[in-house]
Amino acid sequence: MRVVHVASEVFPFSRSGGLGDVLGALPAQQARLGAAVTVVSPWYADIAQPVREVWRGALDAPGSLPLADVRVGELVQGGVQFVFVGLGAFDRPGLYFPDDVWRFTQFARAVLPALERVGVTPDVLHAHDWQAGLVVALGRLAGLRAVFSVHNLQYQGRWNLIDGAGWTGLPDWAFTHEGLEFHGDVNLMKAGLVFASQVTTVSPTYAQEITTPEYGEGLEGLLVRLTHEGRLSGILNGLDQDRWDPRTDADITPFADVAGKAACGVALRAEFGLDDAPILGVVSRLAEQKGMDLLIGALPELTRDWNVVVLGGGDPRLEAGLREWDAHPRVAFAQGMNEPLAHRIYAGADAFAMPSRFEPCGLSQMIAMRYGTLPVVRETGGLVDTVPHEVGFRFAGATPQALTRACAEARLTFDDRAEWTARAAEAMSLDFSWDGPTREYLGLYARVLSVPPRPVAGLEGL
């Protein structure tokens, strides 16, 4: 089976968060289980690894806008073929910009012609998030079967219909209310939802949540219909077991059990000059989605019982709020993303806070548990699916007070060393490997290939 993944980022070549991590791990595991796997992503200016250019020229792509001076690069690593599409719109430092709808429509139009240049014909397209949603629609017109994965429904790739429709290369009939039109805009997330044979999210609970007005971001009606048609499901993300292994982690003092973790706590305490109170760690994008405003609001209470170490960057207001707290003797804030420091926090903290307002899957709570660090999480999305009651501490309300109460429960439990150690040992024994999710995806692909694509209601062009 030839599987082609299409995504805006893939670790270790490009990454801003969990999407890149998934694309770095899932294709490799699929290849280990016997699939022929190709991953297509933009050829960003920041990619440092040596990519071999295999083709350059103008592409005959759908739509009226020409795609001139396109570069196609290739690199094989870990049994996976990586194909990079170079366009002028991506010749700038960084990954994401305000003109991304225009940039990623160009990328999407180039994907299938670029695959032809490297001799790849997909059996199944697997597109990820809105940046690849248009590839699903263009693939459907070319007779390809596709799976579309929603990693975060909040970001949808919307632009005004007059400009956006002309950029896509799709025929006029695709821009009805049943197609890409969404409140007068083009919606590229909707393109993936409408035209895919199957739609997945990155956890079972998130697949249920997005069919409700609270989490559906205006698309809940369509998502309810997909559920009724048997086209929406949740497959929990896995965790890269090699990258996140406390027994072999070069960024920490390696350990194999809870007792061995103590040296990492001593080192983290010394690194930030913390006192003897237990350490609550946070490694996060600083955004309201992640509940970082709730964390800041809870700090007056949390610092009575905890040292709090935060690593992250994002919203300037949240960064400023944490910088103000950095002077507190029990608060340490490191701005930005620093992977070695992230490893040290996961390993050295006693507990780990994730007060997310919504969390499609989340990897940080899995990493924390693998390192024997007990998560304090809001009951939403993948946090429900991965944090057992007997291991972590869960709370329902998206308020500083609810977070404070859960951390107070964790602090009382911490004083019962036998129970805390038992919870940490159970956390380290949990299986978050990619093996199970990978087999679920391969089974889904097989089902997609076994039945004809379902007609799209209201779109007579299919």
Coordinates of C-alpha atoms in Angstrom, one line a residue:
M1 CA 0.0 0.0 0.0
R2 CA 1.4 3.4 -1.0
V3 CA 0.4 6.0 1.5
V4 CA 1.1 9.7 0.9
H5 CA 0.9 12.0 3.9
V6 CA 0.6 15.7 3.2
A7 CA 1.2 18.2 6.0
S8 CA 2.5 21.7 6.6
E9 CA 5.3 20.5 9.0
V10 CA 7.2 17.3 9.8
F11 CA 9.8 16.7 12.5
P12 CA 12.8 17.0 12.3
F13 CA 12.7 19.2 9.2
S14 CA 10.0 21.6 10.3
R15 CA 8.0 21.8 13.5
S16 CA 5.9 24.2 15.6
G17 CA 4.0 21.7 17.7
G18 CA 2.3 18.4 17.9
L19 CA 1.4 18.2 14.1
G20 CA 5.1 18.0 13.3
D21 CA 5.7 15.4 15.9
V22 CA 3.0 13.2 14.5
L23 CA 4.3 13.4 11.0
G24 CA 7.8 12.6 12.3
A25 CA 6.6 9.4 14.0
L26 CA 3.5 7.9 12.3
P27 CA 5.0 7.5 8.8
A28 CA 8.1 5.8 10.2
Q29 CA 6.0 3.3 12.1
Q30 CA 3.8 2.7 9.1
A31 CA 6.9 2.0 7.1
R32 CA 8.1 -0.5 9.7
L33 CA 4.8 -2.3 9.4
G34 CA 5.3 -2.7 5.7
A35 CA 3.6 0.3 4.0
A36 CA 5.3 2.3 1.3
V37 CA 5.2 5.8 2.8
T38 CA 5.8 9.2 1.3
V39 CA 5.5 12.5 3.2
V40 CA 5.0 15.8 1.3
S41 CA 5.6 19.1 2.9
P42 CA 6.8 22.6 1.9
W43 CA 10.5 23.2 1.3
Y44 CA 10.9 25.9 3.9
A45 CA 13.9 28.2 3.8
D46 CA 14.8 27.1 7.3
I47 CA 15.2 23.4 6.6
A48 CA 18.8 22.7 7.5
Q49 CA 19.0 19.0 6.5
P50 CA 20.5 18.3 3.0
V51 CA 17.7 17.8 0.6
R52 CA 18.5 16.6 -2.9
E53 CA 16.8 18.6 -5.7
V54 CA 15.3 16.1 -8.2
W55 CA 13.3 18.4 -10.4
R56 CA 12.8 22.1 -11.1
G57 CA 10.5 23.9 -13.5
A58 CA 6.9 25.1 -14.1
L59 CA 4.1 22.8 -13.0
D60 CA 0.9 22.2 -14.9
A61 CA -1.3 22.5 -11.9
P62 CA -5.1 23.1 -11.6
G63 CA -6.2 26.7 -11.7
S64 CA -5.4 29.8 -13.6
L65 CA -2.4 31.0 -11.5
P66 CA 0.8 29.6 -12.9
L67 CA 3.3 27.7 -10.7
A68 CA 6.6 28.7 -12.1
D69 CA 10.1 27.8 -10.8
V70 CA 8.9 25.1 -8.6
R71 CA 11.6 22.9 -6.9
V72 CA 11.0 19.3 -5.9
G73 CA 13.4 17.8 -3.4
E74 CA 13.7 14.3 -2.0
L75 CA 15.3 12.7 1.1
V76 CA 14.9 9.2 2.4
Q77 CA 15.2 8.6 6.1
G78 CA 14.0 5.8 8.4
G79 CA 12.4 4.0 5.5
V80 CA 10.2 7.0 4.6
Q81 CA 10.5 9.0 1.4
F82 CA 10.2 12.8 2.2
V83 CA 9.3 15.0 -0.8
F84 CA 9.7 18.8 -0.4
V85 CA 7.9 21.2 -2.6
G86 CA 9.7 24.5 -3.0
L87 CA 7.8 27.6 -4.0
G88 CA 8.6 31.3 -3.9
A89 CA 5.9 31.8 -1.3
F90 CA 8.0 29.7 1.1
D91 CA 11.4 31.4 0.5
R92 CA 11.3 33.2 3.8
P93 CA 12.4 32.3 7.4
G94 CA 9.7 30.8 9.5
L95 CA 6.7 28.5 9.0
Y96 CA 3.4 30.5 9.3
F97 CA 2.4 34.0 8.2
P98 CA -0.8 36.1 7.7
D99 CA -0.9 35.2 4.0
D100 CA -0.9 31.5 4.6
V101 CA -4.2 30.8 2.8
W102 CA -2.6 32.0 -0.4
R103 CA 0.7 30.2 0.3
F104 CA -0.9 26.8 1.1
T105 CA -3.3 26.9 -1.8
Q106 CA -0.2 27.2 -4.0
F107 CA 1.4 24.3 -2.1
A108 CA -1.7 22.2 -2.4
R109 CA -2.0 22.7 -6.1
A110 CA 1.6 21.6 -6.5
V111 CA 1.4 18.4 -4.5
L112 CA -0.1 16.0 -7.0
P113 CA 2.1 17.2 -10.0
A114 CA 5.2 17.1 -7.8
L115 CA 4.4 13.4 -6.9
E116 CA 4.2 12.7 -10.6
R117 CA 7.7 14.1 -11.0
V118 CA 9.1 11.7 -8.4
G119 CA 7.1 8.7 -9.8
V120 CA 4.7 8.3 -6.8
T121 CA 1.1 7.3 -7.4
P122 CA -0.8 7.2 -4.1
D123 CA -3.2 4.4 -3.1
V124 CA -4.4 6.6 -0.2
L125 CA -3.8 10.3 0.5
H126 CA -3.6 11.2 4.1
A127 CA -3.9 15.0 4.6
H128 CA -3.4 16.8 7.8
D129 CA -5.2 20.0 9.0
W130 CA -6.4 22.9 6.9
Q131 CA -3.1 23.5 5.1
A132 CA -3.6 20.2 3.3
G133 CA -7.4 20.3 3.0
L134 CA -7.4 21.5 -0.6
V135 CA -5.2 18.5 -1.5
V136 CA -8.1 16.3 -0.5
A137 CA -10.5 18.1 -2.9
L138 CA -8.0 18.1 -5.8
G139 CA -7.3 14.4 -5.1
R140 CA -11.0 13.6 -5.2
L141 CA -11.3 15.2 -8.6
A142 CA -8.3 13.1 -9.7
G143 CA -10.0 9.9 -8.5
L144 CA -7.9 9.4 -5.4
R145 CA -9.2 8.2 -2.0
A146 CA -8.3 10.3 1.0
V147 CA -8.2 10.3 4.8
F148 CA -8.3 13.8 6.4
S149 CA -7.0 14.3 10.0
V150 CA -8.1 17.2 12.1
H151 CA -5.4 18.1 14.6
N152 CA -7.0 21.4 15.7
L153 CA -10.4 22.5 14.4
Q154 CA -9.9 26.1 15.6
Y155 CA -7.6 26.9 12.7
Q156 CA -9.5 26.6 9.4
G157 CA -7.8 28.4 6.6
R158 CA -10.5 31.0 5.8
W159 CA -10.3 33.7 3.2
N160 CA -12.8 35.8 1.3
L161 CA -14.6 33.8 -1.4
I162 CA -13.8 36.2 -4.3
D163 CA -10.0 35.8 -4.0
G164 CA -9.8 32.4 -2.4
A165 CA -12.0 30.6 -4.9
G166 CA -9.8 31.8 -7.7
W167 CA -6.6 30.6 -6.0
T168 CA -7.7 27.0 -5.5
G169 CA -8.1 25.6 -9.0
L170 CA -11.5 24.1 -8.2
P171 CA -14.5 24.4 -10.5
D172 CA -17.3 26.9 -9.5
W173 CA -19.7 24.2 -8.3
A174 CA -17.3 23.4 -5.4
F175 CA -18.1 26.7 -3.8
T176 CA -21.6 26.1 -2.7
H177 CA -22.7 25.9 1.0
E178 CA -22.3 22.1 0.7
G179 CA -18.7 22.6 -0.5
L180 CA -16.0 25.1 0.5
E181 CA -18.2 28.1 1.2
F182 CA -18.5 29.0 4.8
H183 CA -20.2 32.3 5.9
G184 CA -19.0 34.0 2.7
D185 CA -15.5 32.7 2.9
V186 CA -13.5 29.8 1.4
N187 CA -12.8 27.4 4.2
L188 CA -9.9 24.9 3.5
M189 CA -10.5 22.9 6.6
K190 CA -14.0 22.3 5.2
A191 CA -12.5 21.1 1.9
G192 CA -10.9 18.2 3.7
L193 CA -14.0 17.4 5.7
V194 CA -16.3 17.4 2.7
F195 CA -14.2 15.6 0.2
A196 CA -12.4 12.9 2.3
S197 CA -13.6 9.3 2.4
Q198 CA -12.9 9.2 6.1
V199 CA -12.2 12.0 8.6
T200 CA -10.2 11.4 11.8
T201 CA -9.3 13.4 14.8
V202 CA -6.4 12.8 17.1
S203 CA -8.4 11.4 20.1
P204 CA -11.8 9.7 20.5
T205 CA -13.0 12.3 23.0
Y206 CA -12.2 15.2 20.7
A207 CA -14.1 13.4 17.8
Q208 CA -17.2 13.6 20.0
E209 CA -16.5 17.1 21.3
I210 CA -16.3 18.7 17.9
T211 CA -19.9 17.7 17.1
T212 CA -21.1 20.1 19.7
P213 CA -21.5 23.9 19.5
E214 CA -18.9 24.4 22.3
Y215 CA -16.1 22.8 20.4
G216 CA -17.3 22.6 16.8
E217 CA -16.1 26.1 15.7
G218 CA -19.2 26.5 13.5
L219 CA -18.7 23.2 11.7
E220 CA -20.5 21.0 14.2
G221 CA -23.5 20.5 11.8
L222 CA -21.3 19.0 9.1
L223 CA -19.4 17.0 11.7
V224 CA -22.6 15.5 13.1
R225 CA -23.5 14.5 9.5
L226 CA -20.1 12.9 9.1
T227 CA -20.7 10.9 12.3
H228 CA -24.1 9.7 11.1
E229 CA -22.5 8.6 7.8
G230 CA -19.8 6.7 9.7
R231 CA -17.1 8.9 8.3
L232 CA -15.8 10.5 11.5
S233 CA -13.7 8.7 14.1
G234 CA -10.9 9.4 16.7
I235 CA -7.6 7.7 16.7
L236 CA -5.4 8.6 19.6
N237 CA -1.9 9.9 18.8
G238 CA 1.1 7.9 19.9
L239 CA 4.4 9.1 21.3
D240 CA 7.8 8.7 19.8
Q241 CA 9.3 6.1 22.2
D242 CA 12.9 6.6 21.1
R243 CA 12.8 10.4 21.3
W244 CA 11.1 10.4 24.7
D245 CA 12.8 7.6 26.7
P246 CA 14.1 8.4 30.2
R247 CA 16.4 5.4 30.1
T248 CA 18.4 6.7 27.1
D249 CA 17.7 10.5 27.1
A250 CA 21.0 12.3 26.5
D251 CA 19.5 15.6 27.9
I252 CA 19.1 14.3 31.5
T253 CA 20.6 11.9 33.9
P254 CA 18.9 8.7 32.5
F255 CA 16.7 6.6 34.8
A256 CA 14.6 3.5 34.5
D257 CA 12.3 3.8 37.5
V258 CA 10.8 6.3 39.9
A259 CA 13.8 6.1 42.4
G260 CA 16.2 7.0 39.6
K261 CA 14.2 10.1 38.8
A262 CA 15.4 11.9 42.0
A263 CA 18.7 13.1 40.4
C264 CA 16.8 14.9 37.7
G265 CA 14.7 16.8 40.3
V266 CA 17.9 17.8 42.2
A267 CA 19.4 19.1 38.9
L268 CA 16.3 21.1 37.9
R269 CA 16.0 22.6 41.4
A270 CA 19.7 23.7 41.2
E271 CA 19.3 25.0 37.7
F272 CA 16.6 27.5 38.7
G273 CA 17.6 28.1 42.4
L274 CA 14.4 26.6 43.7
D275 CA 13.6 25.7 47.3
D276 CA 12.5 22.3 48.7
A277 CA 8.9 22.5 47.7
P278 CA 7.8 20.1 44.9
I279 CA 8.1 21.2 41.3
L280 CA 5.1 21.8 39.0
G281 CA 6.3 21.8 35.4
V282 CA 4.8 23.4 32.3
V283 CA 6.0 23.1 28.7
S284 CA 3.5 24.7 26.5
R285 CA 2.6 27.1 23.7
L286 CA 1.5 30.2 25.6
A287 CA -2.1 30.6 24.5
E288 CA -5.5 30.8 26.0
Q289 CA -6.4 27.5 24.4
K290 CA -3.7 25.9 26.6
G291 CA -5.2 27.6 29.7
M292 CA -2.0 29.6 30.4
D293 CA -4.1 32.6 31.6
L294 CA -5.7 30.2 34.1
L295 CA -2.2 29.2 35.2
I296 CA -1.1 32.8 35.7
G297 CA -4.4 33.5 37.6
A298 CA -3.6 30.5 39.9
L299 CA 0.0 31.4 40.7
P300 CA -0.7 33.3 43.9
E301 CA -2.2 30.1 45.4
L302 CA 0.1 27.6 43.6
T303 CA 3.3 29.2 44.9
R304 CA 2.2 28.5 48.5
D305 CA 2.8 24.8 47.9
W306 CA 4.7 24.5 44.7
N307 CA 7.7 25.7 42.7
V308 CA 6.5 26.4 39.2
V309 CA 8.8 26.1 36.2
V310 CA 7.3 27.2 32.8
L311 CA 8.9 26.9 29.4
G312 CA 7.0 28.3 26.4
G313 CA 6.3 31.2 24.0
G314 CA 3.4 32.7 22.1
D315 CA 0.9 35.3 23.2
P316 CA 2.9 38.4 24.1
R317 CA 0.4 39.2 27.0
L318 CA 0.9 35.8 28.6
E319 CA 4.7 36.1 28.1
A320 CA 4.6 39.5 29.9
G321 CA 2.5 38.1 32.7
L322 CA 4.9 35.2 33.3
R323 CA 7.9 37.6 33.1
E324 CA 6.4 39.5 36.0
W325 CA 6.2 36.4 38.0
D326 CA 9.7 35.3 37.1
A327 CA 11.1 37.4 40.0
H328 CA 9.2 35.3 42.5
P329 CA 11.5 32.8 44.3
R330 CA 9.2 29.9 43.5
V331 CA 8.6 30.8 39.8
A332 CA 11.0 30.2 36.9
F333 CA 10.0 31.3 33.3
A334 CA 12.1 30.4 30.3
Q335 CA 10.7 32.1 27.2
G336 CA 10.6 30.3 23.8
M337 CA 11.1 26.7 23.0
N338 CA 14.2 24.8 24.1
E339 CA 14.1 21.1 23.6
P340 CA 16.9 20.1 26.0
L341 CA 15.3 22.2 28.7
A342 CA 11.9 20.6 27.9
H343 CA 13.4 17.2 28.6
R344 CA 14.9 18.4 31.9
I345 CA 11.5 19.8 33.0
Y346 CA 9.6 16.6 32.1
A347 CA 12.2 14.5 34.0
G348 CA 12.8 16.8 36.9
A349 CA 9.3 18.1 37.8
D350 CA 7.1 16.2 40.2
A351 CA 3.8 17.1 38.6
F352 CA 2.9 18.7 35.2
A353 CA 0.1 21.2 34.6
M354 CA -2.1 21.2 31.4
P355 CA -5.2 23.4 32.1
S356 CA -6.3 23.4 28.5
R357 CA -9.6 24.8 27.5
F358 CA -9.6 22.2 24.7
E359 CA -6.9 19.7 23.8
P360 CA -7.4 17.6 20.6
C361 CA -4.8 15.1 21.8
G362 CA -1.8 16.5 23.6
L363 CA 1.6 14.9 23.8
S364 CA 3.0 16.7 26.9
Q365 CA 0.9 14.7 29.3
M366 CA 2.1 11.4 27.7
I367 CA 5.7 12.6 27.9
A368 CA 5.3 13.6 31.5
M369 CA 3.9 10.3 32.5
R370 CA 6.6 8.4 30.7
Y371 CA 9.1 10.3 32.9
G372 CA 7.2 9.6 36.1
T373 CA 5.8 13.1 36.3
L374 CA 2.1 13.2 37.3
P375 CA -0.2 15.3 35.2
V376 CA -2.8 17.8 36.5
V377 CA -5.2 18.2 33.5
R378 CA -8.5 19.6 32.6
E379 CA -11.0 17.0 31.5
T380 CA -11.1 17.6 27.8
G381 CA -10.1 15.9 24.5
G382 CA -7.1 13.6 24.6
L383 CA -6.4 14.5 28.2
V384 CA -9.5 12.4 29.1
D385 CA -8.3 9.6 26.9
T386 CA -4.8 9.4 28.2
V387 CA -4.7 10.4 31.9
P388 CA -6.2 7.7 34.2
H389 CA -7.8 8.8 37.5
E390 CA -5.5 6.5 39.3
V391 CA -2.4 8.2 37.9
G392 CA -3.1 11.9 37.4
F393 CA -5.4 14.7 38.7
R394 CA -8.3 15.9 36.6
F395 CA -10.6 18.9 36.9
A396 CA -13.6 20.1 34.9
G397 CA -13.9 23.9 35.2
A398 CA -11.8 26.2 33.0
T399 CA -11.0 28.5 36.0
P400 CA -8.0 29.3 38.1
Q401 CA -9.9 28.1 41.1
A402 CA -10.5 24.6 39.6
L403 CA -6.8 24.3 38.6
T404 CA -5.8 25.4 42.2
R405 CA -8.1 22.8 43.8
A406 CA -6.7 20.0 41.6
C407 CA -3.1 21.1 42.4
A408 CA -4.0 21.1 46.1
E409 CA -5.2 17.5 45.8
A410 CA -2.0 16.7 44.1
R411 CA 0.0 18.4 46.8
L412 CA -1.8 16.4 49.6
T413 CA -1.1 13.2 47.6
F414 CA 2.5 14.1 47.2
D415 CA 2.9 14.0 51.0
D416 CA 1.8 10.3 51.0
R417 CA 5.1 9.1 49.4
A418 CA 3.9 5.5 49.0
E419 CA 0.8 6.6 47.0
W420 CA 2.7 9.1 44.9
T421 CA 5.4 6.6 44.1
A422 CA 2.8 4.0 43.1
R423 CA 1.1 6.5 40.8
A424 CA 4.4 7.5 39.2
A425 CA 5.3 3.9 38.7
E426 CA 1.9 3.2 37.0
A427 CA 2.4 6.3 34.8
M428 CA 5.8 5.0 33.6
S429 CA 4.2 1.7 32.7
L430 CA 1.5 3.0 30.4
D431 CA 1.8 2.2 26.7
F432 CA 1.7 5.3 24.5
S433 CA 3.6 3.8 21.6
W434 CA 2.6 4.4 17.9
D435 CA 2.1 0.6 17.2
G436 CA -1.6 0.5 18.1
P437 CA -2.6 3.8 16.4
T438 CA -0.6 2.9 13.3
R439 CA -2.5 -0.4 12.9
E440 CA -5.8 1.5 13.3
Y441 CA -4.8 3.8 10.5
L442 CA -3.7 1.0 8.2
G443 CA -7.0 -0.7 8.8
L444 CA -8.8 2.5 8.0
Y445 CA -6.9 2.9 4.8
A446 CA -7.9 -0.7 3.8
R447 CA -11.6 0.1 4.5
V448 CA -11.3 3.3 2.4
L449 CA -9.9 1.3 -0.5
S450 CA -12.5 -1.4 -0.2
V451 CA -15.6 0.8 -0.9
P452 CA -16.4 3.4 -3.6
P453 CA -16.2 7.0 -2.4
R454 CA -19.5 8.2 -1.0
P455 CA -21.2 10.9 -3.2
V456 CA -21.0 14.4 -1.7
A457 CA -24.6 15.7 -1.2
G458 CA -25.3 18.8 -3.2
L459 CA -22.1 18.6 -5.3
E460 CA -23.1 17.3 -8.7
G461 CA -19.6 17.4 -10.1
L462 CA -18.7 14.2 -8.2

